Amino acid sequence: MAFDRRNFADIIAQFTVDAEHLREVAADFRHDMRLGLAGSPDSSLRMLPSYLGLPTGEERGDYLALDFGGTNVRVLLYRLEGSGRYEVLSHVAKPLKVSGDYDYVGGEATAEQLFDFLAGLVDEAVGGDQKTPYLLGHTFSFPSAQTNINDARLIIWTKEFAVQGVEGAVVNDLLKEALVRRGLANVTPNAVINDTVAVLLSAAYINGDTQIGAIYATGHNTCYLEPYAGGAQQPMILNMESGGFQKLTPNRFDIALDAASEKPGEQRLEKMVGGRYMGTLFDMALAELLGEQGRLYGFTSVDISRILEDQSECADCASGVVEMMTGRRLSEEDAPRVRELAHAIVVRSVRLMTATFAGTMWQVAGAGKIRRQHIAVDGSVYEKMPHVTENIMRAFSELLGEDAALVDTLLAGGGSGLGAALAAAMTAHEAQG
Ligand code: GLC
């Protein structure tokens, strides 16, 4: 069947967030934050306490960082030098899944296998040293319930992870046991943080003026420094698990994607925003347009970014990517349309995320004015996807008017690792005392 041009306009409309809807999302997000802070079960935001405020910038010493939660696991040894400076003394990284070899993402793997794999990486990062005492900060990028900085219990897997025996468990207990099995009793995990928290810590260490941290990668989530204005409580970073925000208007593709996911009904914002899902949304919409509804071609966010990198009028390269994945050659008129579909999916993702940033700033500002600030963001989609930064700025000016000039986003590259080392440093006195 030829390209379905009549359906095309409707599909683009399905992925369009107009100015009014954008404002609604920002306002609803703020409302959910308020409900969440008040402990209401009606909030779709978890607002999880991190038991950390911001670093002073003067943290010093050598700390291990384990960064777990995306496609790759990394272990790094950092030397923090204070004044926002640091050095990376060693760095090892491995994918969590190698086709035909191993898979520590899916439901076949057990907690023990996964954590033995992580302990193996720690072993490599310290070069087999079983003597020198090390403190280790653990960036564990999933919703976890904490009662202090070191005990984090996985509430529920997200991002299509499904390893058995981890949900409900205290993750650093699993890690400690695996380290001991490996002969690494000299490595003491002393802090667990979410990757968003790590990003915020790292940006605050280097730049100051940062109270919001976000990940825009496989998954999406945001944390912020809750000032607890007027109360007796100290400011604390809260992991909102904003990927779980629910007050949205899913289209038919979102609904189908959710139904086929590991955790239907969960992570509705993340499924509209995160890189893990963009390719699938594109797949489903393209299959309709090509008259092959139900077929999955296997597009990923990397393919989407290659399609959008082609800025030529005829979208020749974009068309090449589509042909390779679908086996279908697009006509000259239809190639730019398919690129427009990719563009619409990405722009919707950016606009929804930006609305949540605005909602967060409104909530923190309360009756006062939004303060001048950076929002720290890390992740491959933020870093590599075309059109992201300009659309963040555009959405900010629609939402904040003149105040948009006070706010920008900055890349906190490698923040997940550095933040873990900072968390270990900020907690060091507790481990020793
Ligand atoms: C998912 C996780 C969240 C994490 C985010 C980015 O949303 O639930 O904890 O911060 O992915 O990695």
XYZ file of C-alpha atoms and ligand atoms in Angstrom, residues 141-143 158-159 194-196 215 219-221 241 267 270, ligand 1:
27
model
C 18.667 4.883 38.743
C 15.319 3.405 39.688
C 12.566 4.392 42.123
C 11.346 0.825 35.246
C 12.809 1.216 31.724
C 19.254 8.348 41.976
C 20.966 9.475 38.754
C 18.987 12.731 38.746
C 18.054 12.793 33.059
C 14.507 7.069 30.759
C 13.457 10.452 32.017
C 13.234 11.828 35.517
C 10.233 10.018 39.714
C 5.728 5.532 33.857
C 8.537 8.451 30.615
C 13.572 5.912 35.253
C 13.848 5.606 36.717
C 14.407 6.826 37.428
C 15.612 7.343 36.675
C 15.267 7.596 35.217
C 16.460 8.060 34.393
O 12.598 6.884 35.185
O 12.652 5.182 37.338
O 14.748 6.511 38.752
O 16.055 8.531 37.261
O 14.758 6.408 34.643
O 17.480 7.108 34.369
